[in-house]
C-alpha positions as a printed NumPy array, in Angstrom:
array([[-73.629,  86.648, -30.108],
       [-72.951,  83.37 , -28.271],
       [-75.889,  80.664, -28.105],
       [-76.273,  77.929, -25.967],
       [-77.659,  75.526, -28.692],
       [-76.742,  73.457, -31.026],
       [-74.187,  72.066, -28.81 ],
       [-70.834,  71.497, -30.524],
       [-69.589,  68.109, -30.17 ],
       [-66.741,  66.321, -32.128],
       [-66.84 ,  63.065, -33.966],
       [-65.019,  59.937, -32.619],
       [-64.556,  58.2  , -35.87 ],
       [-61.759,  59.965, -37.923],
       [-59.874,  57.861, -35.511],
       [-61.036,  54.863, -37.267],
       [-62.711,  55.158, -40.59 ],
       [-60.065,  53.841, -43.337],
       [-57.492,  53.095, -40.568],
       [-56.446,  49.468, -40.111],
       [-53.658,  47.384, -40.575],
       [-53.095,  47.253, -44.474],
       [-50.252,  48.195, -46.273],
       [-52.063,  52.033, -47.579],
       [-53.611,  52.269, -43.996],
       [-52.512,  54.093, -40.952],
       [-53.284,  52.441, -37.074],
       [-56.637,  53.482, -35.555],
       [-56.381,  56.114, -32.793],
       [-58.196,  55.016, -29.956],
       [-61.247,  56.036, -28.242],
       [-59.091,  57.473, -25.198],
       [-56.641,  59.599, -27.631],
       [-59.71 ,  60.781, -29.311],
       [-61.327,  62.104, -26.234],
       [-58.252,  63.516, -25.305],
       [-57.631,  65.576, -28.3  ],
       [-61.112,  66.816, -27.885],
       [-61.157,  67.543, -24.501],
       [-57.324,  70.038, -25.226],
       [-59.455,  71.913, -27.59 ],
       [-60.013,  75.375, -26.268],
       [-60.912,  78.683, -27.904],
       [-61.498,  82.276, -26.02 ],
       [-62.459,  79.878, -23.077],
       [-65.236,  77.319, -25.069],
       [-64.692,  74.355, -25.549],
       [-66.578,  71.137, -27.151],
       [-69.815,  69.823, -25.519],
       [-69.561,  66.561, -26.217],
       [-68.68 ,  63.521, -28.975],
       [-70.398,  61.6  , -31.   ],
       [-69.722,  57.856, -30.741],
       [-69.211,  54.981, -33.107],
       [-70.398,  51.721, -31.926],
       [-67.914,  49.047, -32.843],
       [-64.391,  47.929, -32.205],
       [-61.557,  49.23 , -31.401],
       [-63.482,  52.232, -29.87 ],
       [-66.625,  50.048, -28.938],
       [-67.802,  46.573, -28.395],
       [-70.928,  46.225, -29.575],
       [-72.27 ,  43.844, -27.172],
       [-70.243,  45.649, -24.3  ],
       [-72.121,  44.88 , -20.776],
       [-73.956,  47.621, -19.133],
       [-71.441,  47.949, -17.114],
       [-69.088,  48.675, -19.103],
       [-71.299,  51.362, -20.799],
       [-71.909,  53.033, -17.887],
       [-68.355,  52.903, -17.402],
       [-67.752,  54.924, -20.618],
       [-70.514,  57.152, -19.555],
       [-68.664,  58.13 , -16.361],
       [-65.241,  58.772, -18.234],
       [-66.702,  60.622, -20.632],
       [-69.015,  62.858, -18.378],
       [-65.771,  62.634, -16.147],
       [-64.072,  64.726, -19.022],
       [-66.883,  67.641, -19.105],
       [-69.053,  65.999, -22.381],
       [-71.813,  65.087, -23.252],
       [-72.919,  61.935, -25.793],
       [-75.068,  62.473, -28.758],
       [-75.649,  60.745, -32.126],
       [-74.351,  57.184, -32.371],
       [-72.695,  55.043, -35.401],
       [-74.581,  51.863, -35.666],
       [-72.148,  49.376, -37.306],
       [-74.328,  48.18 , -39.905],
       [-71.834,  46.892, -42.434],
       [-70.506,  43.976, -43.315],
       [-67.589,  42.8  , -40.845],
       [-68.933,  44.141, -38.167],
       [-72.532,  43.187, -36.843],
       [-74.652,  44.44 , -39.811],
       [-74.674,  43.575, -43.603],
       [-76.56 ,  45.085, -46.751],
       [-79.845,  46.645, -46.147],
       [-80.038,  45.8  , -50.367],
       [-79.002,  42.171, -49.599],
       [-80.701,  38.747, -49.006],
       [-82.784,  37.624, -46.003],
       [-79.88 ,  36.784, -43.827],
       [-77.691,  39.762, -45.231],
       [-81.086,  42.127, -43.723],
       [-81.694,  40.427, -40.5  ],
       [-78.183,  41.605, -39.612],
       [-78.568,  44.809, -40.262],
       [-81.547,  44.794, -38.016],
       [-79.392,  43.276, -35.504],
       [-76.956,  46.19 , -35.713],
       [-79.793,  48.609, -35.151],
       [-81.395,  46.066, -32.119],
       [-77.812,  46.768, -30.754],
       [-77.291,  50.157, -31.467],
       [-80.475,  50.833, -29.619],
       [-79.555,  48.813, -26.654],
       [-76.578,  50.695, -26.398],
       [-78.104,  53.932, -26.84 ],
       [-80.911,  53.305, -23.671],
       [-78.196,  52.418, -21.555],
       [-76.704,  55.931, -22.148],
       [-79.687,  57.448, -21.955],
       [-80.502,  56.2  , -18.698],
       [-77.235,  57.551, -17.099],
       [-78.031,  61.31 , -18.301],
       [-74.92 ,  61.819, -20.159],
       [-76.774,  61.15 , -23.383],
       [-79.752,  63.581, -23.906],
       [-79.826,  64.481, -27.678],
       [-78.78 ,  63.154, -31.119],
       [-79.939,  60.158, -33.292],
       [-78.44 ,  56.554, -34.33 ],
       [-76.715,  57.102, -37.838],
       [-77.116,  54.056, -40.678],
       [-76.888,  53.934, -44.187],
       [-77.362,  50.828, -47.072],
       [-74.314,  49.197, -45.8  ],
       [-74.02 ,  48.327, -49.432],
       [-70.665,  50.053, -50.867],
       [-70.616,  51.279, -54.644],
       [-73.644,  51.374, -56.709],
       [-72.948,  49.059, -59.684],
       [-75.127,  46.646, -57.926],
       [-77.658,  49.036, -57.412],
       [-77.875,  49.763, -60.868],
       [-78.958,  46.327, -61.846],
       [-82.628,  47.595, -60.769],
       [-82.402,  50.529, -59.274],
       [-86.404,  50.676, -58.519],
       [-86.347,  46.985, -57.135],
       [-83.572,  47.648, -55.122],
       [-84.171,  51.169, -53.267],
       [-87.444,  49.397, -52.777],
       [-85.501,  46.578, -50.862],
       [-82.948,  48.891, -49.058],
       [-86.377,  51.185, -47.98 ],
       [-88.214,  48.097, -46.721],
       [-85.376,  47.34 , -44.37 ],
       [-85.048,  51.149, -43.046],
       [-88.757,  50.858, -42.65 ],
       [-88.635,  47.791, -40.338],
       [-85.399,  49.582, -38.714],
       [-87.056,  52.582, -37.639],
       [-90.292,  50.279, -36.217],
       [-87.453,  48.822, -34.014],
       [-86.199,  52.2  , -33.332],
       [-89.391,  53.839, -32.464],
       [-89.767,  51.092, -30.197],
       [-86.432,  51.654, -28.438],
       [-87.138,  55.667, -28.289],
       [-84.457,  56.496, -30.742],
       [-84.474,  57.967, -34.372],
       [-82.405,  56.837, -36.787],
       [-80.922,  59.419, -39.678],
       [-79.387,  58.408, -43.03 ],
       [-76.27 ,  59.989, -44.219],
       [-76.148,  60.95 , -47.364],
       [-72.656,  59.535, -48.969],
       [-71.955,  59.141, -52.894],
       [-70.324,  55.424, -51.94 ],
       [-73.98 ,  54.218, -50.224],
       [-76.013,  52.569, -53.021],
       [-79.653,  54.258, -53.007],
       [-78.05 ,  56.94 , -51.281],
       [-75.464,  58.536, -53.66 ],
       [-76.725,  61.434, -55.08 ],
       [-79.176,  63.816, -53.293],
       [-82.6  ,  62.549, -55.595],
       [-81.96 ,  58.858, -54.879],
       [-81.602,  59.645, -51.373],
       [-84.813,  61.951, -51.201],
       [-86.633,  59.17 , -53.277],
       [-85.8  ,  56.544, -50.559],
       [-86.318,  58.963, -47.921],
       [-90.166,  59.503, -49.284],
       [-90.239,  55.623, -49.905],
       [-89.782,  54.957, -46.413],
       [-92.175,  57.756, -45.445],
       [-91.404,  57.578, -41.552],
       [-90.091,  61.34 , -40.983],
       [-90.75 ,  61.206, -37.122],
       [-88.18 ,  57.968, -36.449],
       [-86.164,  58.066, -39.707],
       [-84.351,  61.325, -40.774],
       [-81.74 ,  62.304, -42.858],
       [-78.191,  63.538, -41.651],
       [-76.953,  65.682, -43.801],
       [-72.658,  66.365, -43.751],
       [-71.409,  69.493, -45.687],
       [-68.708,  67.658, -47.46 ],
       [-70.431,  64.949, -48.793],
       [-73.736,  67.104, -49.902],
       [-71.229,  69.287, -51.807],
       [-70.508,  66.127, -54.052],
       [-74.35 ,  65.981, -54.222],
       [-74.708,  68.724, -56.235],
       [-71.515,  67.602, -58.485],
       [-73.041,  64.051, -59.42 ],
       [-70.074,  62.62 , -58.57 ],
       [-71.914,  59.291, -58.759],
       [-74.936,  60.087, -60.351],
       [-74.498,  62.758, -63.088],
       [-77.969,  63.305, -63.796],
       [-78.897,  64.364, -61.055],
       [-75.788,  67.32 , -60.856],
       [-76.845,  70.707, -60.048],
       [-73.512,  72.498, -61.129],
       [-70.426,  71.525, -62.713],
       [-66.808,  71.919, -61.282],
       [-66.353,  75.469, -62.826],
       [-69.544,  76.989, -61.115],
       [-69.628,  79.993, -60.095],
       [-70.559,  81.419, -56.537],
       [-74.194,  82.178, -57.564],
       [-74.538,  79.109, -59.384],
       [-73.367,  77.269, -56.39 ],
       [-75.719,  78.931, -54.015],
       [-78.735,  78.6  , -56.192],
       [-78.15 ,  75.079, -56.439],
       [-77.156,  74.589, -53.045],
       [-80.353,  76.134, -51.8  ],
       [-82.498,  74.102, -54.467],
       [-80.749,  70.736, -52.793],
       [-81.503,  71.764, -49.122],
       [-84.777,  72.769, -49.348],
       [-85.72 ,  69.439, -50.642],
       [-83.358,  67.576, -48.055],
       [-84.14 ,  70.01 , -45.093],
       [-87.507,  69.109, -44.077],
       [-86.314,  65.304, -43.442],
       [-82.724,  66.264, -41.827],
       [-82.422,  65.594, -38.097],
       [-78.498,  65.964, -37.63 ],
       [-75.753,  67.599, -39.394],
       [-72.058,  67.344, -39.577],
       [-69.966,  70.226, -40.118],
       [-67.111,  69.31 , -42.664],
       [-65.105,  71.129, -45.632],
       [-64.479,  69.579, -49.034],
       [-62.139,  70.565, -51.689],
       [-64.446,  68.491, -54.568],
       [-62.279,  65.901, -55.148],
       [-62.883,  62.407, -53.43 ],
       [-60.654,  59.654, -51.146],
       [-61.208,  56.437, -49.794],
       [-58.96 ,  54.461, -47.999],
       [-58.924,  50.391, -46.854],
       [-62.256,  48.917, -48.126],
       [-63.781,  52.366, -47.361],
       [-65.208,  53.28 , -50.877],
       [-64.628,  56.826, -52.597],
       [-66.387,  59.747, -51.115],
       [-66.399,  63.067, -50.055],
       [-63.116,  64.291, -49.142],
       [-62.914,  65.857, -45.559],
       [-60.844,  68.879, -45.082],
       [-59.681,  71.087, -42.525],
       [-61.778,  74.113, -41.962],
       [-59.228,  75.989, -43.001],
       [-57.379,  74.368, -45.923],
       [-56.799,  76.426, -48.982],
       [-58.387,  74.327, -51.197],
       [-61.559,  74.311, -49.311],
       [-64.661,  75.195, -51.553],
       [-67.19 ,  75.942, -48.396],
       [-68.423,  79.251, -47.002],
       [-68.74 ,  76.682, -43.996],
       [-70.775,  78.507, -42.065],
       [-72.958,  80.122, -44.381],
       [-73.637,  76.947, -46.072],
       [-74.784,  75.642, -42.683],
       [-77.075,  78.154, -42.489],
       [-79.014,  76.65 , -44.964],
       [-79.431,  73.63 , -43.222],
       [-79.909,  74.794, -39.98 ],
       [-82.991,  76.919, -40.652],
       [-86.234,  75.386, -38.459],
       [-83.414,  73.089, -36.803],
       [-85.032,  73.591, -33.361],
       [-88.59 ,  72.574, -34.886],
       [-86.675,  69.214, -36.116],
       [-85.383,  68.568, -32.842],
       [-81.597,  69.289, -33.428],
       [-79.681,  69.816, -30.125],
       [-76.057,  69.561, -31.323],
       [-73.59 ,  69.402, -34.454],
       [-70.896,  67.622, -34.908],
       [-67.762,  68.091, -36.837],
       [-66.747,  65.357, -39.029],
       [-63.13 ,  65.126, -40.251],
       [-63.609,  61.543, -41.009],
       [-59.897,  60.243, -42.977],
       [-58.098,  62.855, -42.066],
       [-54.387,  61.716, -41.974],
       [-52.761,  60.83 , -38.765],
       [-50.849,  63.78 , -38.491],
       [-53.673,  66.478, -38.56 ],
       [-55.321,  64.136, -36.02 ],
       [-52.852,  64.287, -33.656],
       [-52.06 ,  68.408, -34.454],
       [-54.117,  70.469, -31.459],
       [-54.129,  73.249, -33.536],
       [-56.175,  70.968, -35.911],
       [-59.091,  71.196, -32.951],
       [-58.552,  74.52 , -32.058],
       [-59.18 ,  75.669, -35.485],
       [-62.491,  72.747, -35.856],
       [-63.591,  74.622, -32.787],
       [-63.403,  77.877, -33.663],
       [-64.922,  76.875, -36.796],
       [-68.455,  75.64 , -34.867],
       [-68.465,  78.461, -32.708],
       [-69.091,  80.972, -35.405],
       [-71.609,  78.676, -36.886],
       [-73.476,  78.62 , -33.609],
       [-72.795,  82.562, -33.274],
       [-74.535,  83.033, -36.483],
       [-77.179,  80.376, -36.502],
       [-77.825,  79.25 , -32.874],
       [-81.009,  80.035, -30.217],
       [-81.649,  79.741, -26.945]])
């Protein structure tokens, strides 16, 4: 059975994350090219409903004028797409800096939130954006520095996130922290939950679950003491552990990335090792995507989720440029919606 919700979105940042001009990097794919690939995908007459955007160059200038943002909204709407969640430029080298850093670094982090909220407000006013969150993380690569004083460093991140949430609430926006093993203080399911509970602003700061990243949560890749399964797990062991983890994080989950993972990690350029995203039909994929998504989508409507997004972060360009990639992705997204959608 087909449902109108959740809407099906494609992420634009696979054209950017891990890309660059370094010796081990491929060049970025422009926003226009990512939009072209998205709109070309079609499965049985169905297409993507929208896109989620990365709010930094070379896709979008964080200081773009209102006129420029209105023109972008017109272009995306003209392609028959809406806009959903936005990725705030919180990292060093963009607008922001570490949420665990000194006063100057943390103020830069908050500047990134202010910038993202401004852009979100302009896009909201056009009507082309009517769902989604603003995605953040701690912007502290790796966990070594965090481990020097875990409790104090988690408190510092929580203090920064709490102020960021106040800024977002004042702008009528919601934030969601994406759990990945590369972000300090967010690198395991237990540490992520501790951080969310310490911030304690569930109406404004939630969790963005990604199927690929949360699989590595189960394995305890950067936090072995929090592992719930071992690499040689059985199917029954997997779903018992998955249910345990999701039951803790699902009440906080306000955004969901559909993805595949092969149990490995990867990174490119300055992007530290994190969950390896694979095509949905990758023969080495460990996840039953539809079944795993159903765990996170339980009660999604009540948590204000109106769309889901495919994340193929750090796909090679040859995979990104292959139209069949996006048809396979769209087909999987439709299966998820058919299984767990709503009216």
